[in-house]
Short mmCIF file of C-alpha atoms in Angstrom, two decimals:
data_model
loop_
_atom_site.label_atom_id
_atom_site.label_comp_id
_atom_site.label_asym_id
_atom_site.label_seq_id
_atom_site.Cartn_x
_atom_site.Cartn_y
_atom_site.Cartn_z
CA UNK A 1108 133.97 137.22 83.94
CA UNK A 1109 134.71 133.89 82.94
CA UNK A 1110 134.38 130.82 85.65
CA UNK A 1111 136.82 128.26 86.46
CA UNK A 1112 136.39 125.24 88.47
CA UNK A 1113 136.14 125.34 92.38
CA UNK A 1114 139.41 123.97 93.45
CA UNK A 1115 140.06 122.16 96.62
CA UNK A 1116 141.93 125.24 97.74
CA UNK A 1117 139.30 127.27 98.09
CA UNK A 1118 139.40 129.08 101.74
CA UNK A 1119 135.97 129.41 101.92
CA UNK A 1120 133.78 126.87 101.44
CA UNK A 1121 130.17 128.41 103.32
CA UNK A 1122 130.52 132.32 102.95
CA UNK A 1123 127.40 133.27 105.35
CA UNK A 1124 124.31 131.37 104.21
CA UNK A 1125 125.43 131.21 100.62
CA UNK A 1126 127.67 127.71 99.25
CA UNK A 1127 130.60 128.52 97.51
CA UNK A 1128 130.71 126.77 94.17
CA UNK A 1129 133.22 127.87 91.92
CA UNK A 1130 135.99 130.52 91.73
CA UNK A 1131 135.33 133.48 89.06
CA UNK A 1132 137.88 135.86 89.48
CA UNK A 1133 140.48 137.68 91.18
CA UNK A 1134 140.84 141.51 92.32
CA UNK A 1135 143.12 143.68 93.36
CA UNK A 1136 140.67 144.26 96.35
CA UNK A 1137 139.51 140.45 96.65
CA UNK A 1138 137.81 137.39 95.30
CA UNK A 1139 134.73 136.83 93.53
CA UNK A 1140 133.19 133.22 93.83
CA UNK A 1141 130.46 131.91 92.63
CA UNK A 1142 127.98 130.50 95.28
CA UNK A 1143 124.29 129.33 95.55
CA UNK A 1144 121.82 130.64 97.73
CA UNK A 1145 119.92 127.39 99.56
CA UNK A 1146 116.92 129.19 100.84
CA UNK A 1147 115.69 130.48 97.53
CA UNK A 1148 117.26 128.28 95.16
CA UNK A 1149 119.29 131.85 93.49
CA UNK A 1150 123.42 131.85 91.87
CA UNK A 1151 124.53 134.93 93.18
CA UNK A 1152 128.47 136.39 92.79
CA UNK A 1153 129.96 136.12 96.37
CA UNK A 1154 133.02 139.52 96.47
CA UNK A 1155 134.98 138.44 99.51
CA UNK A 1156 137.80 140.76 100.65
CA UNK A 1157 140.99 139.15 100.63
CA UNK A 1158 142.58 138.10 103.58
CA UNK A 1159 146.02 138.60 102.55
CA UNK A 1160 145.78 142.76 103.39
CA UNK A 1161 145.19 142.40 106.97
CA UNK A 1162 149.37 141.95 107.31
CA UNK A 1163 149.93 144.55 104.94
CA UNK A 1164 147.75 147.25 106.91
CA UNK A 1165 147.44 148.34 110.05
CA UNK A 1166 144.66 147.85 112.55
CA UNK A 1167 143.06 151.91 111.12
CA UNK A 1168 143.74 151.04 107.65
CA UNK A 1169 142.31 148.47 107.64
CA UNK A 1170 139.48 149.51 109.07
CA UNK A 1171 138.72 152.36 106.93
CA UNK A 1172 139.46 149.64 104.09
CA UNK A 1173 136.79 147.68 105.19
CA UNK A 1174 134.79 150.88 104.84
CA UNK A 1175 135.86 151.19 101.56
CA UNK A 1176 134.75 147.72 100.64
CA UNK A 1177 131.31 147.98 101.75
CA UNK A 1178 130.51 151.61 100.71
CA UNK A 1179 129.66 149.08 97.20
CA UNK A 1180 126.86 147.69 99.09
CA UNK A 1181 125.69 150.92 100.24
CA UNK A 1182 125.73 152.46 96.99
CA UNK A 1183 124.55 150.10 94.33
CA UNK A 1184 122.56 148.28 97.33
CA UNK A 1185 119.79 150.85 96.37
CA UNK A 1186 119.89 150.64 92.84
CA UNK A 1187 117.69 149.15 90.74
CA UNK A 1188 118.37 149.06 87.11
CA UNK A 1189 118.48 146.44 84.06
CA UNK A 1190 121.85 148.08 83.45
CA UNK A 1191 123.61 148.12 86.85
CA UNK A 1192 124.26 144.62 88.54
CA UNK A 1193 121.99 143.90 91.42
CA UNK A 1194 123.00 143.85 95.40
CA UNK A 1195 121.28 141.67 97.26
CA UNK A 1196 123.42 140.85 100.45
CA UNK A 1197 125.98 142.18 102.87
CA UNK A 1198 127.36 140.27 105.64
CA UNK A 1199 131.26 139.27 107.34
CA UNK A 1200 132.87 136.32 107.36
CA UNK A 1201 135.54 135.42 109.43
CA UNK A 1202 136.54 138.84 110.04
CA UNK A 1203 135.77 140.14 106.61
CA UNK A 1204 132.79 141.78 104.73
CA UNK A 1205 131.64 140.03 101.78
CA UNK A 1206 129.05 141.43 99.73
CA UNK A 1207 126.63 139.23 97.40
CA UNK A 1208 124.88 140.23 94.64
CA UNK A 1209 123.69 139.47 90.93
CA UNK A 1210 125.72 136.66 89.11
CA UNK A 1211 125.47 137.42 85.52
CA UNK A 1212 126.71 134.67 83.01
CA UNK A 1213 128.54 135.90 80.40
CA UNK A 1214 132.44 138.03 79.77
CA UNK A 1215 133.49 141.00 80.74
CA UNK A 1216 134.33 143.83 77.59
CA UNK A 1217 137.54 143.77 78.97
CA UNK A 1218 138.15 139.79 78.24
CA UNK A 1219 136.43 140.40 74.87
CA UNK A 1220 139.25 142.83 74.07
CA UNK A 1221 141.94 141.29 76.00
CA UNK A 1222 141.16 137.49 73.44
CA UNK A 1223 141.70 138.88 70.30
CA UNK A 1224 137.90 139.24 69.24
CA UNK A 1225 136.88 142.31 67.35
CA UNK A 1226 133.19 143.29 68.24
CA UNK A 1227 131.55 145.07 65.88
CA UNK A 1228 130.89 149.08 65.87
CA UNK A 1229 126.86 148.76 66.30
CA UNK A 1230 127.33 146.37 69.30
CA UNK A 1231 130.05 148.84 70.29
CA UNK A 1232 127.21 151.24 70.04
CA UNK A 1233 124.94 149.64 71.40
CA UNK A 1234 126.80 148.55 74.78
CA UNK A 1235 127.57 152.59 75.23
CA UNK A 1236 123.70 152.83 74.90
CA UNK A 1237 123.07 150.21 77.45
CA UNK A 1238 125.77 151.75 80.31
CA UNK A 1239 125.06 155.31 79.50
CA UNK A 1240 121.51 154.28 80.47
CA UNK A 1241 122.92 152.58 83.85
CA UNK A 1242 124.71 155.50 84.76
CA UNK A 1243 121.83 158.08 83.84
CA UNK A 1244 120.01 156.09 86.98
CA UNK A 1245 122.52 156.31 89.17
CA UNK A 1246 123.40 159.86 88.28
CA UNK A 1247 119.67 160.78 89.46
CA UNK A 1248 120.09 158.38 92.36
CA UNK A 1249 123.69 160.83 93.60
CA UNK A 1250 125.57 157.91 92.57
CA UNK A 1251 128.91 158.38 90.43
CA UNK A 1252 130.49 155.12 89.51
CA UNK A 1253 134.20 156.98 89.41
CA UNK A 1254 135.51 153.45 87.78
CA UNK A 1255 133.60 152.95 84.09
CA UNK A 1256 136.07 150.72 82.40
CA UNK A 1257 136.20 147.63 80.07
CA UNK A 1258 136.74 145.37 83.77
CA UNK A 1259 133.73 146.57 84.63
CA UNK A 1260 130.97 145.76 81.86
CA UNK A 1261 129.91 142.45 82.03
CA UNK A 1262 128.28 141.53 78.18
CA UNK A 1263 125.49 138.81 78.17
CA UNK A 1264 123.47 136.83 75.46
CA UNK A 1265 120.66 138.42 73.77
CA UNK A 1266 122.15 141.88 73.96
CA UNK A 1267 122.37 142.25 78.40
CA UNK A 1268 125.08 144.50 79.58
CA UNK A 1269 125.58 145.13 83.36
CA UNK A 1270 127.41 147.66 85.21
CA UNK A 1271 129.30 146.13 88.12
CA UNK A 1272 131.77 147.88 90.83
CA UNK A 1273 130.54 150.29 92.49
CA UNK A 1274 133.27 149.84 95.31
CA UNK A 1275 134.69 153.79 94.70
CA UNK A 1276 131.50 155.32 94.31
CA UNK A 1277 130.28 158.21 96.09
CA UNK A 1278 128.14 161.30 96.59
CA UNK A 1279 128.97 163.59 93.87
CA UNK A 1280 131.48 166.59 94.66
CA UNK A 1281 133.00 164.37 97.75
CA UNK A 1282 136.68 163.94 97.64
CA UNK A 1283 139.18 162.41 99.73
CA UNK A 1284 142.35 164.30 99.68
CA UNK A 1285 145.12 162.94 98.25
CA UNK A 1286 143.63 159.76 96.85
CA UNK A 1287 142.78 158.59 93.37
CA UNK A 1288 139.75 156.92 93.00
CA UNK A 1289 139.74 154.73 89.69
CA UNK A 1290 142.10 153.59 87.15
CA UNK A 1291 144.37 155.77 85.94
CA UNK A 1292 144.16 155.74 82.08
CA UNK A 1293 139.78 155.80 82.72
CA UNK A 1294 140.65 158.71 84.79
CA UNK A 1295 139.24 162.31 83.60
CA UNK A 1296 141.18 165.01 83.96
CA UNK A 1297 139.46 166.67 87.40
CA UNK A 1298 140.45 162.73 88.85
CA UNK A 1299 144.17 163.16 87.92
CA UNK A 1300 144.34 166.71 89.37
CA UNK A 1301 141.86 165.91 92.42
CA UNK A 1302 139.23 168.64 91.30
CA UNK A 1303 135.92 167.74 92.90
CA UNK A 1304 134.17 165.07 90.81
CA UNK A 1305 130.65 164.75 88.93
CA UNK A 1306 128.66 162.77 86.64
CA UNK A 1307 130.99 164.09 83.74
CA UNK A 1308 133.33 162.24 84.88
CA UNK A 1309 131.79 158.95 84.26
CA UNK A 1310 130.78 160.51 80.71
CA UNK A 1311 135.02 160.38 80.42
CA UNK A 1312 135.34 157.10 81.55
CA UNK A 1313 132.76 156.03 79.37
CA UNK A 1314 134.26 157.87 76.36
CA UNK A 1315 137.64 156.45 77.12
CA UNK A 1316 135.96 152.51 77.25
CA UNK A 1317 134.35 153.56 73.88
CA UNK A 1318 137.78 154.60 72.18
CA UNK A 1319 139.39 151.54 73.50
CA UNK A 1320 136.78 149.28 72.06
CA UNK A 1321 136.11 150.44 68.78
CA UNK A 1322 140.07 150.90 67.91
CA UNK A 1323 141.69 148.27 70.18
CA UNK A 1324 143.56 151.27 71.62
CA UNK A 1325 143.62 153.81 74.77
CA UNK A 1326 143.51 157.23 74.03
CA UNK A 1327 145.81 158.28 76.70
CA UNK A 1328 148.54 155.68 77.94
CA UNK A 1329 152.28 155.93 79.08
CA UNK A 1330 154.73 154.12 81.10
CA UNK A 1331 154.33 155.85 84.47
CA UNK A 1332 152.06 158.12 85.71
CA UNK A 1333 153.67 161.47 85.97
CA UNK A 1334 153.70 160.95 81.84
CA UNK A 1335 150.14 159.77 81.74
CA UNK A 1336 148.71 162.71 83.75
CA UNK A 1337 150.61 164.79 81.32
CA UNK A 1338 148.51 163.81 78.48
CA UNK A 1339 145.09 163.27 80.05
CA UNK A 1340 145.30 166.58 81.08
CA UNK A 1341 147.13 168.02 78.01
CA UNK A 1342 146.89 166.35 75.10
CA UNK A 1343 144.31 165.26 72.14
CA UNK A 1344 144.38 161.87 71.18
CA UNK A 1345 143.91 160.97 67.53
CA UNK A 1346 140.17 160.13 66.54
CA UNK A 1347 138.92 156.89 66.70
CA UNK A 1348 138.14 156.67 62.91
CA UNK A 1349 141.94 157.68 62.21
CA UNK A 1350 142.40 154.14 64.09
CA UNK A 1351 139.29 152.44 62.90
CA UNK A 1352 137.64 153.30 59.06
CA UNK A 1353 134.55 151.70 60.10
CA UNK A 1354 133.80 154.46 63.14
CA UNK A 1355 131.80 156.85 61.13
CA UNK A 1356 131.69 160.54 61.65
CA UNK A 1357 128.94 160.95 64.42
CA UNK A 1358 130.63 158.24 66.33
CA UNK A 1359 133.80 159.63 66.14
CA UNK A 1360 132.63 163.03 67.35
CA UNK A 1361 130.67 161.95 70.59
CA UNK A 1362 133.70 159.69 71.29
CA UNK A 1363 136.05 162.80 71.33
CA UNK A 1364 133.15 165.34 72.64
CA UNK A 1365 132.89 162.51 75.80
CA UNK A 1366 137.17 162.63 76.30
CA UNK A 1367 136.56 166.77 76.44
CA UNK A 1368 139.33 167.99 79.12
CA UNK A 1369 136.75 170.26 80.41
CA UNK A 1370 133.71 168.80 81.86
CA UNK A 1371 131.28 171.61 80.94
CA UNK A 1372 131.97 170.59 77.55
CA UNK A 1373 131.03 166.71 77.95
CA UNK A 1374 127.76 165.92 77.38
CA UNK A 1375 125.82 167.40 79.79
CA UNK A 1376 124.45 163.91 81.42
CA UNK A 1377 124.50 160.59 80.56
CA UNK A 1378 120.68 160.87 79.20
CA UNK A 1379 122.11 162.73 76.69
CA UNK A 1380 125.22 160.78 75.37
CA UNK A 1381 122.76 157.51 75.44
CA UNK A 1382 120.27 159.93 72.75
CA UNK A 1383 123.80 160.52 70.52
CA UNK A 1384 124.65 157.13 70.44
CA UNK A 1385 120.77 155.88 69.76
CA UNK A 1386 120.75 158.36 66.96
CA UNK A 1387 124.31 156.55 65.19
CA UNK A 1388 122.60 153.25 65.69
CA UNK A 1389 120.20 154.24 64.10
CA UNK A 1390 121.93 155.59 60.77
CA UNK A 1391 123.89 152.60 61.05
CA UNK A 1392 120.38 150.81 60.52
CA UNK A 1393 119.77 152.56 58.23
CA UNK A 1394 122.58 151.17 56.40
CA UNK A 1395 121.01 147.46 56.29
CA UNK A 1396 119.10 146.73 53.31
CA UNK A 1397 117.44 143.84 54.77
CA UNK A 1398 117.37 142.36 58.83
CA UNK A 1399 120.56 141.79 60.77
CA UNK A 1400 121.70 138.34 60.31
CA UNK A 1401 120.37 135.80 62.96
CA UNK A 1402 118.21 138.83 65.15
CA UNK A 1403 115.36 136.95 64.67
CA UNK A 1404 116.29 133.61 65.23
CA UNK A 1405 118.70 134.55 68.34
CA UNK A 1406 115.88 134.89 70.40
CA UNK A 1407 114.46 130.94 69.89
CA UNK A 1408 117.76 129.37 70.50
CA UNK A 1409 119.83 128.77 73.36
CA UNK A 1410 122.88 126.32 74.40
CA UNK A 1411 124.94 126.45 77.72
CA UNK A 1412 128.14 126.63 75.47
CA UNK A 1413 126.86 129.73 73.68
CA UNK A 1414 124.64 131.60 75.99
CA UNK A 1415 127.38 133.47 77.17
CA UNK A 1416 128.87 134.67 73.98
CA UNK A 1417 128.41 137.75 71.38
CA UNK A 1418 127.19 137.32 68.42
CA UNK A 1419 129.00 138.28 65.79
CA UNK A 1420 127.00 141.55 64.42
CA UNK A 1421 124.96 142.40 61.87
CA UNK A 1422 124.09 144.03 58.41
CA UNK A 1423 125.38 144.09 54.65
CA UNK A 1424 128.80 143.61 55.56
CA UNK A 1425 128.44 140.62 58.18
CA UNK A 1426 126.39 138.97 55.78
CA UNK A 1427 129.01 139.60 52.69
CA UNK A 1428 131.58 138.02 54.74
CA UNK A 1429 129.51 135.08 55.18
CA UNK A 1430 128.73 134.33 51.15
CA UNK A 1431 132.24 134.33 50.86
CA UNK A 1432 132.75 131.58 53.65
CA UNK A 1433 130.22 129.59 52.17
CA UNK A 1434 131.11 129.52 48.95
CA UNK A 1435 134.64 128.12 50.59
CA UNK A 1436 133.04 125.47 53.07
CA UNK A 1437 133.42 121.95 51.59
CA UNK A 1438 129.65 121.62 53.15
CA UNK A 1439 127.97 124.31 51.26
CA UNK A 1440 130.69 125.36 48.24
CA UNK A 1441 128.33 123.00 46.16
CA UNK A 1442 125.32 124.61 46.36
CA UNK A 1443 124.20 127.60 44.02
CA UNK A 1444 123.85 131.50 45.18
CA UNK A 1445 119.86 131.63 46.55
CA UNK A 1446 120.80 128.00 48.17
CA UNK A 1447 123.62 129.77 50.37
CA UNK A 1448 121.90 132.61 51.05
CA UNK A 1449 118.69 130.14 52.06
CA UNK A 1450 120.89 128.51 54.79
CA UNK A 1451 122.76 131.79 55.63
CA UNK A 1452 119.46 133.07 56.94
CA UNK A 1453 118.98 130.36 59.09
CA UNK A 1454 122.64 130.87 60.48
CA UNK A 1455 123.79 132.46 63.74
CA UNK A 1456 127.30 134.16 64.10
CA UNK A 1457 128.97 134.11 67.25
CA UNK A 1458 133.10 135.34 68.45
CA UNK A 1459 134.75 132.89 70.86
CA UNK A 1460 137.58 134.01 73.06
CA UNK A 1461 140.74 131.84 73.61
CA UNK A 1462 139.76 129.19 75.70
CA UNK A 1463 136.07 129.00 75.42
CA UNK A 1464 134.46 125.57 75.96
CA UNK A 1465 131.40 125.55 73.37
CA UNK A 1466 130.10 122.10 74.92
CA UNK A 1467 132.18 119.06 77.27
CA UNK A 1468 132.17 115.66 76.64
CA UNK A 1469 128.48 113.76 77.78
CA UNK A 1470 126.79 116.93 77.21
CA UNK A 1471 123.73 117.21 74.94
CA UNK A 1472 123.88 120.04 72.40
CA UNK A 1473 121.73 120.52 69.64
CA UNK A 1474 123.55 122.55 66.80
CA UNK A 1475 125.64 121.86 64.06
CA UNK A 1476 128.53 124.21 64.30
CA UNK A 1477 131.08 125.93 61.01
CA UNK A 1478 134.31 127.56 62.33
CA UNK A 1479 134.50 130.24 60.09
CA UNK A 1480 138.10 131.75 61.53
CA UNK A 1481 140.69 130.17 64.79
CA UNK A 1482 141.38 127.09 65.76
CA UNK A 1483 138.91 124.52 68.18
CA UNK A 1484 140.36 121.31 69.91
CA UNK A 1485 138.80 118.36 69.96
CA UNK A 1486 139.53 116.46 72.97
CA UNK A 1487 138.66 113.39 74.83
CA UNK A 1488 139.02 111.34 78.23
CA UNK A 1489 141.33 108.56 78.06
CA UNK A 1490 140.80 105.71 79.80
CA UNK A 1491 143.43 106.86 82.70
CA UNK A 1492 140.80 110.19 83.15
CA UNK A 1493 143.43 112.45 81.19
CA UNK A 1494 142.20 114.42 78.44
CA UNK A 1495 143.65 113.35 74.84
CA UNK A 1496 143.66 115.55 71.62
CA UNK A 1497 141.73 113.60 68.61
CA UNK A 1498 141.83 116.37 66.29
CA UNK A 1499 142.47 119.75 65.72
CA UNK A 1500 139.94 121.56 63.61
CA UNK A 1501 140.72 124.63 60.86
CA UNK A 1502 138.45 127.48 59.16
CA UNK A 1503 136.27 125.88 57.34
CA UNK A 1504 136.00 122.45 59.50
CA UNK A 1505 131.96 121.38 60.51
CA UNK A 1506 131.17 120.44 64.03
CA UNK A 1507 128.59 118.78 66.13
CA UNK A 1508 127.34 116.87 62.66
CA UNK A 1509 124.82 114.71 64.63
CA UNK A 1510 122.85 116.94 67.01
CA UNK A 1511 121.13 117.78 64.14
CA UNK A 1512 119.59 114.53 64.03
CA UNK A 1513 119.47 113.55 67.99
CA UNK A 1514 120.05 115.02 71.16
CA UNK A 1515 122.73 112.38 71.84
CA UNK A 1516 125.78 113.43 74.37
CA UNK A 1517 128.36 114.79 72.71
CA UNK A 1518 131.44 112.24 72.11
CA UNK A 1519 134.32 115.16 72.74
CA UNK A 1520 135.00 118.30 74.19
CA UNK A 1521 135.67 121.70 71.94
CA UNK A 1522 137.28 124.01 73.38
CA UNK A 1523 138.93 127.15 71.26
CA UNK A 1524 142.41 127.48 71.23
CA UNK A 1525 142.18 131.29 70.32
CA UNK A 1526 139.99 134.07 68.99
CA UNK A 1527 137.26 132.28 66.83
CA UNK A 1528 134.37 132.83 64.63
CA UNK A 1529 131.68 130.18 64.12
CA UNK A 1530 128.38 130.11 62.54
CA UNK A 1531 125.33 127.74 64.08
CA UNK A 1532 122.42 126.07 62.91
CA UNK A 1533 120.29 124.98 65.39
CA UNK A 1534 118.25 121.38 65.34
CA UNK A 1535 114.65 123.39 64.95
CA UNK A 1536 116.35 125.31 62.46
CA UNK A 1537 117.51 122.88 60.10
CA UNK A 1538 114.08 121.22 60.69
CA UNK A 1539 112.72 124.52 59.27
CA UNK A 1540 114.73 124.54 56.23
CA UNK A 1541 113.49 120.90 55.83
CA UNK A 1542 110.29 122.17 55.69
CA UNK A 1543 110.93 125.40 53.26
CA UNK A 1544 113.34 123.69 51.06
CA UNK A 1545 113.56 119.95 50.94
CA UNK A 1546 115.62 119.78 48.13
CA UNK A 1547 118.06 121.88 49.91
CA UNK A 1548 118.35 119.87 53.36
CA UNK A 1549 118.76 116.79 51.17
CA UNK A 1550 121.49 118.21 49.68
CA UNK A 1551 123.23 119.15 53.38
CA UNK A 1552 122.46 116.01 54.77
CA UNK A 1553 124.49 114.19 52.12
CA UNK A 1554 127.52 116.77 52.39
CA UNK A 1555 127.62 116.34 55.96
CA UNK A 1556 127.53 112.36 55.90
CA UNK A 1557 130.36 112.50 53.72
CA UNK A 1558 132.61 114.81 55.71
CA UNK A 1559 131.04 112.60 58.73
CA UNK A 1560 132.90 109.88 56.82
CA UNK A 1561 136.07 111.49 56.76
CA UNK A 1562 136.02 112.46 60.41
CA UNK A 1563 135.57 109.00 61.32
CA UNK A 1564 138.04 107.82 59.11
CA UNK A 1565 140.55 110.22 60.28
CA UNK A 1566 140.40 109.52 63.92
CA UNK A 1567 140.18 105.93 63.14
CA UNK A 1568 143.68 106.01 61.71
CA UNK A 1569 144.66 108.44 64.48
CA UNK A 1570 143.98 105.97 67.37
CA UNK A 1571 145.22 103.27 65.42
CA UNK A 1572 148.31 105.03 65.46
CA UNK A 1573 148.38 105.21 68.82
CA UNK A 1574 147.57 102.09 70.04
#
């Protein structure tokens, strides 16, 4: 979930013992802020309950609401998994229950899907490992999460993926009558018809997260939901490779074995969807003739403006696509075949949602940046504290130019102004290609001072015009 700033609006500034710090989203059951723990020095999320309901219900609804809210706490409260975010506090504030637990940097799937970026099918893959693994733990534990959905995948650096929510979840095979738990188009089919639920019902949910992902569209959708009932518990939706050529055949078939209307003939836990899956990645390993681009330098790097993105994939393909960009880039179209591929390897590819600020003016970074695809603004304070727009930069544009050289603050602020692509070299990195090829870095070093030259040129002319 993306943060935005704390706003002098904020109700709640002290939420038990934790300080409230920012805001980082909004739910149809309440607000999530972020806030600092001052006796051990820890960010936690702080999910408040929003006071706004107590008009709505009455004094026994909203009692058995508050119930609702903290049956989260005493679900996930005992679970401890890499996969499943962690609980570490329940309390009430002014009247209502908050509950505080693991604040994980980084985007939700469903704000990766919802901005335009297209993740690729092994980190698809892999983030179906990752949750089916979560929710084999909590199966064993008698917890069903009843909710699996994009919303509710948070996606980290370095490959971390964290189930979050468990606000519905219950024993399995407890129902209460005449209520849907979840969101209707995750629902499985016993959900819609309020059949006693299980563990293969999160194997659905999962399924139906996996199908959205990997073709950008829901298996089962409508306009109301006397329609949408009628074709989760009906009909077949098309495969996912029908939508998608690059879901191969295994893929496709767990995705549509996971969306069976029957649950018997889901997988038959979550241990054994996460071994289907592993076995795909692995054949789509297989298909690498050489190690996924920037896996082994992903590891040594890390920058506040990046740490919370994806990086772009992997294998034959991703690193195809990148030859071609280079041979377009006015930094590297000059340089032979082994040259590009010499600084390729030293390159990092990450996606950028809309809105994304990869580093803020008087901030030290320490990577040159290439925007392969989008759009990035480059903006700066004016002397009246307003932010003005230098320059607007293209595919193909270089960025950050001097923190390869220093650690100096950086002069602007970038922020993307939709979907993006960029590739990164890092400051140890270059100084690594300095060291295997000389000739090479020389050869960089004098591209970039020219188009350094230009830049400066350009937005000399620019505020000249404007002065």
């Amino acid at each position: 979930m993306s943060e935005s700033a704390a706003s002098t609006g904020n109700r709640f500034r002290i939420i038990g013992r934790f300080h409230v710090s920012g805001v980082l989203g909004h739910g149809a059951m309440g607000t999530v802020y972020r806030g600092e723990d001052p006796l051990i020095g820890r960010t936690v999320a702080l999910k408040v309950l929003s006071t706004e309901l107590q008009p709505l219900l009455g004094e026994a609804e909203m009692r058995e609401f508050h119930s609702h809210f903290l049956r989260e706490a005493k679900a996930a409260g005992r679970l401890n998994h890499p996969n499943i975010v962690t609980i570490y506090d329940v309390g009430e504030y002014c009247g209502m229950p908050y509950i505080a637990m693991e604040f994980v940097p980084g985007l939700s799937l469903r704000e990766y899907l919802d901005s335009g970026v297209v993740l690729p099918v092994r980190r698809i893959v892999e983030i179906g490992i990752l949750v089916a693994r979560g929710l084999d733990y909590a199966h064993q534990n008698e917890v069903v999460h009843r909710d699996i959905k994009p919303a509710n995948l948070m996606l980290g650096r370095k490959g971390v993926v964290k189930i979050m929510d468990f606000g519905i979840a219950r024993a399995p095979g407890r129902s209460e009558d005449g209520k849907l738990q979840g969101s209707p188009r995750y629902m499985a089919p016993e959900q819609i018809a309020d059949r006693p639920v299980g563990p293969a019902t999160d194997v659905h949910a999962l399924g139906v997260t996996l199908y959205e992902a990997l073709t950008g569209k829901l298996p089962f959708d409508a306009p109301d939901f006397r329609e949408l009932a009628d074709k989760v518990l009906h009909q077949e939706p098309p495969r996912p490779s029908t939508l998608n050529p690059d879901v191969p055949e295994g893929l496709d078939a767990i995705v549509m074995q996971a969306l069976a209307k029957e649950p018997s003939a889901r997988f038959r836990n979550m241990r054994a969807m996460a071994k289907a899956l592993s076995a795909v990645r692995a054949e789509l390993k297989r298909g690498e003739e050489e190690p996924p681009a920037g896996e082994d330098i992903g590891a040594e790097f890390s920058d506040p403006g990046l740490d919370q993105l994806q990086l772009a994939g992997s294998g034959s393909r991703l690193r195809e696509e990148l030859r071609r960009h280079l041979t377009r880039l006015a930094l590297t179209r000059e340089l032979d075949g082994p040259e590009q591929d010499s600084f390729g390897a030293h390159l990092l590819l990450y996606l950028v949602p809309p809105g994304h600020i990869l580093f803020r003016e008087g901030e030290a970074s320490s990577y040159l940046g290439l925007l392969l695809e989008g759009e990035l603004a480059v903006t700066k304070r004016g002397v009246d504290g307003q932010e003005q727009q230098l320059e607007l930069l293209g595919p193909g544009m270089p960025f950050g130019e001097m923190s390869l050289l220093d650690a100096a603050p950086r002069s602007a602020t970038l922020t993307a102004l939709g979907a993006c692509q960029i590739a990164v070299l890092s400051r140890r990195h270059f100084r690594r290609l300095c060291r295997e090829r000389p000739e090479l870095s020389v050869k960089l070093l004098l591209a970039l001072g020219g188009l350094l030259t230009q830049r400066l040129r350009r937005t000399s002319d620019r505020l000249a015009h404007h002065s």
